[in-house]
mmCIF file of C-alpha atoms and ligand atoms in Angstrom:
data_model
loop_
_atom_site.group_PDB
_atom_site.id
_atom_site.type_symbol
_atom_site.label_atom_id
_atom_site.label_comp_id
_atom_site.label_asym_id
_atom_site.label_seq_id
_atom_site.Cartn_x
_atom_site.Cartn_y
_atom_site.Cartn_z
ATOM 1 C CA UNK N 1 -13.301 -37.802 0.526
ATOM 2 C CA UNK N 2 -10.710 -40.283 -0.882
ATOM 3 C CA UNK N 3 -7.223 -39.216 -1.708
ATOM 4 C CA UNK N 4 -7.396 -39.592 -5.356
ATOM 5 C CA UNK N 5 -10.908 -36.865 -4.761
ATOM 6 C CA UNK N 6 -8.125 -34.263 -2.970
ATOM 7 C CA UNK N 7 -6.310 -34.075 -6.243
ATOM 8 C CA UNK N 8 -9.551 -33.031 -8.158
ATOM 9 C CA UNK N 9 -10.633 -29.738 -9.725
ATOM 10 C CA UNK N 10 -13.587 -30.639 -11.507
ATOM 11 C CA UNK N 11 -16.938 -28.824 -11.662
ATOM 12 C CA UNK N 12 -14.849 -26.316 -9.376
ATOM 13 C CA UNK N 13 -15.042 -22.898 -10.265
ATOM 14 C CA UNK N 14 -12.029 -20.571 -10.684
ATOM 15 C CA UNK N 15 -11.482 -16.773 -11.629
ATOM 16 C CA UNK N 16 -8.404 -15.936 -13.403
ATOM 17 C CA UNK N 17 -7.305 -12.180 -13.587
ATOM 18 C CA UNK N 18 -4.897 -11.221 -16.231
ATOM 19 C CA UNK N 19 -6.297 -13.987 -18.410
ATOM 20 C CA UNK N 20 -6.784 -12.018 -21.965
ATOM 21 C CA UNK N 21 -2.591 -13.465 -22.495
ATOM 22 C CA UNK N 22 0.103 -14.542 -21.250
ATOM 23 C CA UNK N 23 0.168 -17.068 -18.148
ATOM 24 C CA UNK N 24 -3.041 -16.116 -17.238
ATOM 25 C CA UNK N 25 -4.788 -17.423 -20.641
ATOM 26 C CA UNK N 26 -2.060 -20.747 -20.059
ATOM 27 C CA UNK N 27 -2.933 -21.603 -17.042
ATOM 28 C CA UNK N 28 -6.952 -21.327 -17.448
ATOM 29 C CA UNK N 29 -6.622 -23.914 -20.929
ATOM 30 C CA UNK N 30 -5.027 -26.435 -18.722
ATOM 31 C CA UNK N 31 -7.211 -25.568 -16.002
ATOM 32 C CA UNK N 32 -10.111 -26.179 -18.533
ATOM 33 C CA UNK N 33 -8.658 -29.542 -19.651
ATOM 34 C CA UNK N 34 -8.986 -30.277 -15.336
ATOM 35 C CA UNK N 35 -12.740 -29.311 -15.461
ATOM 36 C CA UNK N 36 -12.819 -26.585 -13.739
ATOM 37 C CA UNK N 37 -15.356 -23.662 -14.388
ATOM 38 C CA UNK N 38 -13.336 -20.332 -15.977
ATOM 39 C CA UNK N 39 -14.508 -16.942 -15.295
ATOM 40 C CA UNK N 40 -11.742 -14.817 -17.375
ATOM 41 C CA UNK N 41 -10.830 -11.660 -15.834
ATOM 42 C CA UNK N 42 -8.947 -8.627 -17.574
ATOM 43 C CA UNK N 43 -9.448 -5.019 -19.876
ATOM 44 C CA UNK N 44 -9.242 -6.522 -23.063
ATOM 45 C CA UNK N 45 -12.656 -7.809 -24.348
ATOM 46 C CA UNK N 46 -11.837 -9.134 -27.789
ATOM 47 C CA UNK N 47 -9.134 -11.236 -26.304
ATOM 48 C CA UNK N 48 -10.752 -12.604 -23.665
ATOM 49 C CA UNK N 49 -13.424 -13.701 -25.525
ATOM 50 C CA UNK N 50 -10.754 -15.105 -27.755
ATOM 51 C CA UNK N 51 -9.681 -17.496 -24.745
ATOM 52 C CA UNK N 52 -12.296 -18.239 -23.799
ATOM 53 C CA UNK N 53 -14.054 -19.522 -27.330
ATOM 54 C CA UNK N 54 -10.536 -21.712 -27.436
ATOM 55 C CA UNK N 55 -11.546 -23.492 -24.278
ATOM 56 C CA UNK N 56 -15.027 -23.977 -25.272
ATOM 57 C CA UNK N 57 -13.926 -25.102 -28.461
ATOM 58 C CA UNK N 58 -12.230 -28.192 -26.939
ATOM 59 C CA UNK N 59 -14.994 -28.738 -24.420
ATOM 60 C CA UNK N 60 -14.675 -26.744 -21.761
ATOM 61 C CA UNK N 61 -16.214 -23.698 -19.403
ATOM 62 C CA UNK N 62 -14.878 -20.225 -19.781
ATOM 63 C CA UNK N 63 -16.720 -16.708 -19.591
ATOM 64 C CA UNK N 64 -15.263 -13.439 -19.853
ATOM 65 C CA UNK N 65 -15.502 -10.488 -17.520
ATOM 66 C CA UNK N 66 -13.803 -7.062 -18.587
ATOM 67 C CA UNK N 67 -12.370 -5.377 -15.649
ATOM 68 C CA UNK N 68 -9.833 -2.423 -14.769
ATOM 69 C CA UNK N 69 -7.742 -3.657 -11.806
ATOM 70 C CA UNK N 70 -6.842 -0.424 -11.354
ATOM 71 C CA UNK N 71 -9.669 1.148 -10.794
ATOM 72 C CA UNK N 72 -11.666 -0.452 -7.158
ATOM 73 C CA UNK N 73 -15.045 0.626 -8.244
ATOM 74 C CA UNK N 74 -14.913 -1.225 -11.189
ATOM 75 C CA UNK N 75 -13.450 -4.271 -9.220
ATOM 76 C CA UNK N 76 -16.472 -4.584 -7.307
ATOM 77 C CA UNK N 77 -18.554 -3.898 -10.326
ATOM 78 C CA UNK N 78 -16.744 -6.883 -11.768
ATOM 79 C CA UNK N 79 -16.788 -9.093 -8.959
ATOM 80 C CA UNK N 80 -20.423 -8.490 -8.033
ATOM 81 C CA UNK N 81 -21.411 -9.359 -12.004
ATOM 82 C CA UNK N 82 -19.309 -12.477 -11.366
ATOM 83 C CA UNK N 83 -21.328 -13.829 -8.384
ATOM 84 C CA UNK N 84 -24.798 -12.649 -9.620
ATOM 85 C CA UNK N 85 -24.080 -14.542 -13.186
ATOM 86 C CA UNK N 86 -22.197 -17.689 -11.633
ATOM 87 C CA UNK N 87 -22.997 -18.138 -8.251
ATOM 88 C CA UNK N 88 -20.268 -20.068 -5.627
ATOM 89 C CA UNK N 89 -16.474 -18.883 -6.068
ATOM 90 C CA UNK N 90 -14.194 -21.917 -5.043
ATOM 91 C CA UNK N 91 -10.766 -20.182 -6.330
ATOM 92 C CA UNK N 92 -9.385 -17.008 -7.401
ATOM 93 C CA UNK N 93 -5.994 -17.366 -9.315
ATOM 94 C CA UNK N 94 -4.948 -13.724 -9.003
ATOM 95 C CA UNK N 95 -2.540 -13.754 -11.886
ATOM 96 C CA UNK N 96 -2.419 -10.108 -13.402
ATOM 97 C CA UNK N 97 0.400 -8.019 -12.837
ATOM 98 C CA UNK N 98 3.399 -6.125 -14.472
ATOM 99 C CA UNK N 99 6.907 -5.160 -14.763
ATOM 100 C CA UNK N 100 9.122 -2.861 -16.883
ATOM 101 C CA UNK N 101 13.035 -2.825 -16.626
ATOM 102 C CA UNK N 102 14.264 1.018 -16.159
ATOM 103 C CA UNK N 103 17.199 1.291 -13.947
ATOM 104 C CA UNK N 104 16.425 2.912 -10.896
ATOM 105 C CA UNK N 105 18.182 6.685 -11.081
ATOM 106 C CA UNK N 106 15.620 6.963 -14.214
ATOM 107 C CA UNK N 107 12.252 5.696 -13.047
ATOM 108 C CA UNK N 108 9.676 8.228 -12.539
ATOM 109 C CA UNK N 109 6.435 8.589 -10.109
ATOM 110 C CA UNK N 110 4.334 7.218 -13.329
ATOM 111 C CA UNK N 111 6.290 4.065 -12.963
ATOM 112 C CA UNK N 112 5.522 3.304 -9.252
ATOM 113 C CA UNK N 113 2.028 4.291 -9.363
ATOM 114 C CA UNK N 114 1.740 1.850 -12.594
ATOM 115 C CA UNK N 115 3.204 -1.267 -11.541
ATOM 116 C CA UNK N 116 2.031 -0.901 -7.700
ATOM 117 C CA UNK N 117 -1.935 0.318 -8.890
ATOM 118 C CA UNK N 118 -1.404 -3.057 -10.381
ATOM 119 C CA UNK N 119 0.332 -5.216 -8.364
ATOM 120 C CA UNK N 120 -0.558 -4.345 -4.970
ATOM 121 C CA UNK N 121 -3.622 -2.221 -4.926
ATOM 122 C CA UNK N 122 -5.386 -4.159 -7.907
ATOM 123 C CA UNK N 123 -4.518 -7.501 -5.792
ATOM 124 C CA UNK N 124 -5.210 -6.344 -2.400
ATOM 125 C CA UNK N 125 -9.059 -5.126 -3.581
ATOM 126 C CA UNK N 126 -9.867 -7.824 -5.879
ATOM 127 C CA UNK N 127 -8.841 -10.137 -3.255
ATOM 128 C CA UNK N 128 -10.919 -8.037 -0.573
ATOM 129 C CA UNK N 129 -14.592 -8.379 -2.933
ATOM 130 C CA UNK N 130 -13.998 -11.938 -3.562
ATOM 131 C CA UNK N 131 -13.274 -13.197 -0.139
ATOM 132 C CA UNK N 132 -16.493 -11.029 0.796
ATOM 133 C CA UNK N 133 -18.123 -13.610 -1.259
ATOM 134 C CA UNK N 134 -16.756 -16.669 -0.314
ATOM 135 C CA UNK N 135 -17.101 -15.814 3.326
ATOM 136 C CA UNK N 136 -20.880 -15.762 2.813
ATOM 137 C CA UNK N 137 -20.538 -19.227 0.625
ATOM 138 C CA UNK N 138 -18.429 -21.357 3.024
ATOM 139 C CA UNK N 139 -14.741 -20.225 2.089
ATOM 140 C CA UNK N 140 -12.370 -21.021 -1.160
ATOM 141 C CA UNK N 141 -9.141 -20.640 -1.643
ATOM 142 C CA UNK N 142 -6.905 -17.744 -3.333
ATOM 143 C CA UNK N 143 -3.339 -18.116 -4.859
ATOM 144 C CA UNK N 144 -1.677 -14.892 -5.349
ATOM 145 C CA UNK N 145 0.898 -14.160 -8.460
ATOM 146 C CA UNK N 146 4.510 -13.114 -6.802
ATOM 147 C CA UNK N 147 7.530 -14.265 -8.626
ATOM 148 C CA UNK N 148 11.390 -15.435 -7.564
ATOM 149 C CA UNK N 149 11.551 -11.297 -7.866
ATOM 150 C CA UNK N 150 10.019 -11.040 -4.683
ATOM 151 C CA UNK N 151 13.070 -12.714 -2.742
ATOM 152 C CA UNK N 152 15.903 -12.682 -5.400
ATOM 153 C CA UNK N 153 16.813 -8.945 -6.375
ATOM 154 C CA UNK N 154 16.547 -8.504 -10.437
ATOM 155 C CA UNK N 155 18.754 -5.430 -11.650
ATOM 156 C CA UNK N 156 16.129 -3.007 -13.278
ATOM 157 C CA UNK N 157 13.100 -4.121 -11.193
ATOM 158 C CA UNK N 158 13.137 -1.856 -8.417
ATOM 159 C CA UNK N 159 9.247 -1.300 -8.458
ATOM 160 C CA UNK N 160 8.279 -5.010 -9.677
ATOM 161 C CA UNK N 161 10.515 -6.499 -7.081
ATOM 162 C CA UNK N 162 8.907 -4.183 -4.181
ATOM 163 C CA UNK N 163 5.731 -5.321 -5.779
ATOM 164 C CA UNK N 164 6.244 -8.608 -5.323
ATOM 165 C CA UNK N 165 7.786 -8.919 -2.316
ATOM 166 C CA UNK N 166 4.510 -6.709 -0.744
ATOM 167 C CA UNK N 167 2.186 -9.773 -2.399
ATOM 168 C CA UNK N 168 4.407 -12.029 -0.037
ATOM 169 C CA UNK N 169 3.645 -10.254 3.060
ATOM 170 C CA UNK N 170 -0.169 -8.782 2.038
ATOM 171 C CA UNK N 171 -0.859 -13.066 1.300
ATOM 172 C CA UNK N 172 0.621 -13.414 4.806
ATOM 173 C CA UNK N 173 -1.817 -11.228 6.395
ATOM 174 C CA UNK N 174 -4.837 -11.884 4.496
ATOM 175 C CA UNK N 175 -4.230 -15.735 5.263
ATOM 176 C CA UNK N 176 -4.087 -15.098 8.984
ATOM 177 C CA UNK N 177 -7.201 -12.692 8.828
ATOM 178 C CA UNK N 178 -9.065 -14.881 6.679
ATOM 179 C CA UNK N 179 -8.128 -18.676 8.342
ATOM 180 C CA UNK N 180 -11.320 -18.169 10.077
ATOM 181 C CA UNK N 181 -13.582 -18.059 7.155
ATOM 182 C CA UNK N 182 -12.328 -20.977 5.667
ATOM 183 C CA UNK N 183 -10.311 -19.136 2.728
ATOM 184 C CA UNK N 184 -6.872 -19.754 2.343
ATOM 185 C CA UNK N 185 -4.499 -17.799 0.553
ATOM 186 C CA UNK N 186 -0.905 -19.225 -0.555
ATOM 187 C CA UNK N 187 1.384 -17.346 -3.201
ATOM 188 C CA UNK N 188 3.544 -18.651 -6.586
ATOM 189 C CA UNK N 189 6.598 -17.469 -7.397
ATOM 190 C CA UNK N 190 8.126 -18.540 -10.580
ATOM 191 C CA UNK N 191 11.131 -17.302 -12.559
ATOM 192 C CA UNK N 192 10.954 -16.307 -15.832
ATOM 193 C CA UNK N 193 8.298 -17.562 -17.981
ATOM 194 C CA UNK N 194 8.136 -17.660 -21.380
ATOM 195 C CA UNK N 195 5.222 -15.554 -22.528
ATOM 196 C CA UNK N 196 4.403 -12.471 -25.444
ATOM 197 C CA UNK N 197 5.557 -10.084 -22.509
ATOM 198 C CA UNK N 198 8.920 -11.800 -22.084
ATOM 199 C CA UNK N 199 9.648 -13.646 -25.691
ATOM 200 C CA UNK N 200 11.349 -10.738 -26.506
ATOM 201 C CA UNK N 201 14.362 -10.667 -23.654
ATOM 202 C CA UNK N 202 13.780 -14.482 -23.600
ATOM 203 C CA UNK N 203 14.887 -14.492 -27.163
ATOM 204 C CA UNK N 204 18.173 -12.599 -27.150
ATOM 205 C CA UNK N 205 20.652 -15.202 -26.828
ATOM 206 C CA UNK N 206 22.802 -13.075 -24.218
ATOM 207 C CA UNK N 207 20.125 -12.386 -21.522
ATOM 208 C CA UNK N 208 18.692 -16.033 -21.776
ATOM 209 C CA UNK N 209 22.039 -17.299 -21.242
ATOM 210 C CA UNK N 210 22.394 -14.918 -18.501
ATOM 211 C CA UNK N 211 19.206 -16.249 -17.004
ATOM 212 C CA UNK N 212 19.962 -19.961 -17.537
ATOM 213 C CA UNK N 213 23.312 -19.213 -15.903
ATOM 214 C CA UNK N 214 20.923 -18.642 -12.367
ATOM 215 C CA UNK N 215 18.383 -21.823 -12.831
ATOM 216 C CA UNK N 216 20.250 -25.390 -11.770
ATOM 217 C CA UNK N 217 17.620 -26.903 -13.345
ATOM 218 C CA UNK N 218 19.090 -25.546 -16.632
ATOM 219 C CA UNK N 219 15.343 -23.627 -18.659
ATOM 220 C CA UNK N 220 12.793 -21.396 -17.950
ATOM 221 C CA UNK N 221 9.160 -22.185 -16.402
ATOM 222 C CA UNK N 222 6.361 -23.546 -18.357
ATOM 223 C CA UNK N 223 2.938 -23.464 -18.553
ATOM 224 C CA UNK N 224 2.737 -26.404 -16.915
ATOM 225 C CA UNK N 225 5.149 -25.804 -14.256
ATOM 226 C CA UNK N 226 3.149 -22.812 -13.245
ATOM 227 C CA UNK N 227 -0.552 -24.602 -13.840
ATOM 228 C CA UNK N 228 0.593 -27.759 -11.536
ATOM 229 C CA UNK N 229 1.440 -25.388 -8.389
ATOM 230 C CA UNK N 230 -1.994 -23.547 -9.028
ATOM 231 C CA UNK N 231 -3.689 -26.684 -9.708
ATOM 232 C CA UNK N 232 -2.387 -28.297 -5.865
ATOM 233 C CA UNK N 233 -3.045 -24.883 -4.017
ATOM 234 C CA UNK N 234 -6.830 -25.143 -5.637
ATOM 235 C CA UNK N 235 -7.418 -28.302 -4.846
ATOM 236 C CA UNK N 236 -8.279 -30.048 -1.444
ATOM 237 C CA UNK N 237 -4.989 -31.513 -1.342
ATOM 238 C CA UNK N 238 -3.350 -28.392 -0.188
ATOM 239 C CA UNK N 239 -6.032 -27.517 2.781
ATOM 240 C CA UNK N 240 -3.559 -27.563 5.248
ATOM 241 C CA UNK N 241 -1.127 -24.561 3.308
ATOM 242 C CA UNK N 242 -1.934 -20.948 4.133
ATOM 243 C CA UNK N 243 0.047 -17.852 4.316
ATOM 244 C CA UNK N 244 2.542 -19.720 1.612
ATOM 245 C CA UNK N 245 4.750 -19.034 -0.913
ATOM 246 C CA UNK N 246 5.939 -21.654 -2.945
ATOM 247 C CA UNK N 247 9.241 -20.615 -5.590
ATOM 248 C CA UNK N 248 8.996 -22.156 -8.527
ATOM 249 C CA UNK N 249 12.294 -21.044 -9.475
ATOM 250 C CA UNK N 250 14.396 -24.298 -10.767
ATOM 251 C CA UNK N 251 16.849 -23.464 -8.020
ATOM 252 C CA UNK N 252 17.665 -20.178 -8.509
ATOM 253 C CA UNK N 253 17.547 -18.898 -5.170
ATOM 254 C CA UNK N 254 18.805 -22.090 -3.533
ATOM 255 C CA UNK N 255 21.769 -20.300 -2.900
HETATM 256 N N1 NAP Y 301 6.294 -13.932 -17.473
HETATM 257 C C1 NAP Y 301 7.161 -14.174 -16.513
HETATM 258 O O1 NAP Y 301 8.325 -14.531 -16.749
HETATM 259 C C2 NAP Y 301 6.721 -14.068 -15.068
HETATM 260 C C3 NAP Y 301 7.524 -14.616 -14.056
HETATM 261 C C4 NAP Y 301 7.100 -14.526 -12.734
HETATM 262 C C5 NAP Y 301 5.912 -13.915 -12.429
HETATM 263 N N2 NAP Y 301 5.145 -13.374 -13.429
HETATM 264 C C6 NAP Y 301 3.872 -12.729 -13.073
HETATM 265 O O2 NAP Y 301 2.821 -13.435 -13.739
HETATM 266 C C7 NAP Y 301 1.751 -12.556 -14.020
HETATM 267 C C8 NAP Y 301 1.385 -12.623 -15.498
HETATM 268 O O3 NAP Y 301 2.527 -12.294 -16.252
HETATM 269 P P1 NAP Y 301 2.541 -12.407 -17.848
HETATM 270 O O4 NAP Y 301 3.975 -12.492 -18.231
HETATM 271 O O5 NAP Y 301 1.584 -13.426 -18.283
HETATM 272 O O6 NAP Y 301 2.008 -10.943 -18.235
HETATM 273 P P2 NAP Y 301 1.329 -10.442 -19.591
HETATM 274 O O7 NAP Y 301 1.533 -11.400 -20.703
HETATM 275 O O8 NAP Y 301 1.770 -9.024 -19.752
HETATM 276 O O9 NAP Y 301 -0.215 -10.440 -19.189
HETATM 277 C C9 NAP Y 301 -0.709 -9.568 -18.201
HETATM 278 C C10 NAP Y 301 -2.197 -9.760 -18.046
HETATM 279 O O10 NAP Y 301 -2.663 -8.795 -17.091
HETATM 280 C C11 NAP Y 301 -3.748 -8.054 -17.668
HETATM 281 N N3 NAP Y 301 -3.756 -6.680 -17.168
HETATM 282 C C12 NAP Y 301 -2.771 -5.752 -17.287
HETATM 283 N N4 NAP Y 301 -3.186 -4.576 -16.748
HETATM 284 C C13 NAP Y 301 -4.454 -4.783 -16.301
HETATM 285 C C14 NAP Y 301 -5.422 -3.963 -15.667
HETATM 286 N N5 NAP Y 301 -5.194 -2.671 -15.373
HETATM 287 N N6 NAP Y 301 -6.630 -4.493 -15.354
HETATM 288 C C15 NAP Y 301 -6.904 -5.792 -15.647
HETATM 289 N N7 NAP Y 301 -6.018 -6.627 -16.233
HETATM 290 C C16 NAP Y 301 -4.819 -6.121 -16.567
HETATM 291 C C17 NAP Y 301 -3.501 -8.102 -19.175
HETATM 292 O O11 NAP Y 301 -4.692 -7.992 -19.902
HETATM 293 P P3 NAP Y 301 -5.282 -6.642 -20.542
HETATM 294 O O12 NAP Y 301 -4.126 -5.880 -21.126
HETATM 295 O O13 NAP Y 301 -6.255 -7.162 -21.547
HETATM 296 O O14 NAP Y 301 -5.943 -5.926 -19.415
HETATM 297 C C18 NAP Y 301 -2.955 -9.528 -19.331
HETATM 298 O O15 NAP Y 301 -4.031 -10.430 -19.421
HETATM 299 C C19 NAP Y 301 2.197 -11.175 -13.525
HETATM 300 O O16 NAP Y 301 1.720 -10.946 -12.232
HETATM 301 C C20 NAP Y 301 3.718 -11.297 -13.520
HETATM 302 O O17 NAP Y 301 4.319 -10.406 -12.603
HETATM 303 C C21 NAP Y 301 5.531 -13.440 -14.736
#
């Protein structure tokens, strides 16, 4: 393989969870414009197939798959339909995942079980029925969705932060486990992202001045910033990185 070949995606093929919005439906139209073969994971039908028409539209591969992360029977279900319809998994971009600011004296049982059914569970068994399949095809690679709220504490976040930093550790584990199956699994952490679920605190002048404040590189993350780490951990180039987590955090938590 020449170098320039490590840096390629195309005719690869990826699945994106939490891919009806958000980052998840950003990073899987740039991953589109690198060739690479969607299959669109999340609950919402309409808007998935709302994504995905948008890709095909401008020439590229997307399908949708409706799934509950939060329920493991229908994650196999899911994952099973994937493989039987598509075939070889190269890449799972495990993207979905939540957070809700509620200071800590006030949060309630609901709220843990939410965001770590989600998070952690959701991840952990989505990640377990697609590495069953790409141990039987030869390996692939799997990038896990942290954040900079897995190492920097974020007032409010209690639950997310936990969350996050138990991606860090569960990627850890999973990448020494799986190393000898040929699947690799690396995590992203950015900071705050502009996207529907964040425009709102992104737009009040006071908290985005409070979060620019934190980022030496003086704005938020884009689509792009995210898509680019994604796009090295799923390509060849990065076959040599497991059990990492790469901050994409402008600085924040250089200090
Ligand atoms: N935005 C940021 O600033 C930021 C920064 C760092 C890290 N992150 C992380 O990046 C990821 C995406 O964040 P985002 O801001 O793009 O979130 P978002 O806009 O709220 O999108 C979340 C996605 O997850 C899906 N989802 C939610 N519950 C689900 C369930 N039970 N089963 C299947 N899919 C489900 C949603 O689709 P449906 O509702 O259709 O199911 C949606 O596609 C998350 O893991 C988040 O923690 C975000």
């Amino acid at each position: 393989m020449g170098f320039e070949e490590k840096f390629s995606l195309r005719g690869k093929s990826m699945i994106i969870t939490g891919a009806s919005k958000g980052i998840g439906a950003g990073v899987a139209g740039l991953m589109a414009e690198l060739g690479v073969r969607l299959y669109l994971a999340a609950r919402g039908k309409d808007a998935l197939e709302g994504v995905c028409a948008a890709i095909r539209e401008k020439g590229g591969e997307a399908c949708p798959y409706t799934v509950d992360l939060r329920n493991v029977a229908d994650i196999r279900r899911c994952v099973d339909k994937i493989a039987r319809d598509q075939g070889k998994i190269d890449i799972l971009f495990n993207n979905a995942g939540m957070g809700k600011p509620i200071p800590a004296l006030d949060l309630e049982e609901s709220d843990w079980d939410e965001m770590m059914d989600l998070n952690l569970k959701g991840m952990f068994f989505f990640s377990q029925a697609v590495a069953k399949k790409m141990a039987a095809t030869g390996g692939g690679k799997i990038i896990n969705m942290s954040s900079q709220a897995s190492v920097a504490a974020i007032s409010g976040e209690t639950i997310y932060c936990a969350s996050k930093a138990g991606v860090n550790q569960m990627t850890k584990v999973l990448a020494y486990e799986w190393a000898g199956k040929k699947i690799t699994v690396n995590a992203i952490g950015p900071t705050f992202v502009y996207t529907p679920g964040t425009a709102e605190r992104l737009d009040d002048p006071a908290f985005r001045a409070e979060v620019l404040k934190n980022i030496p590189l003086g704005r938020v993350c884009s689509m792009e910033d995210v898509a680019g780490t994604v796009a090295f951990l799923a390509s060849p180039a990065s076959d040599m990185l497991t059990g990492d987590f790469i901050l994409i955090d402008g600085g924040w938590t250089i200090t």
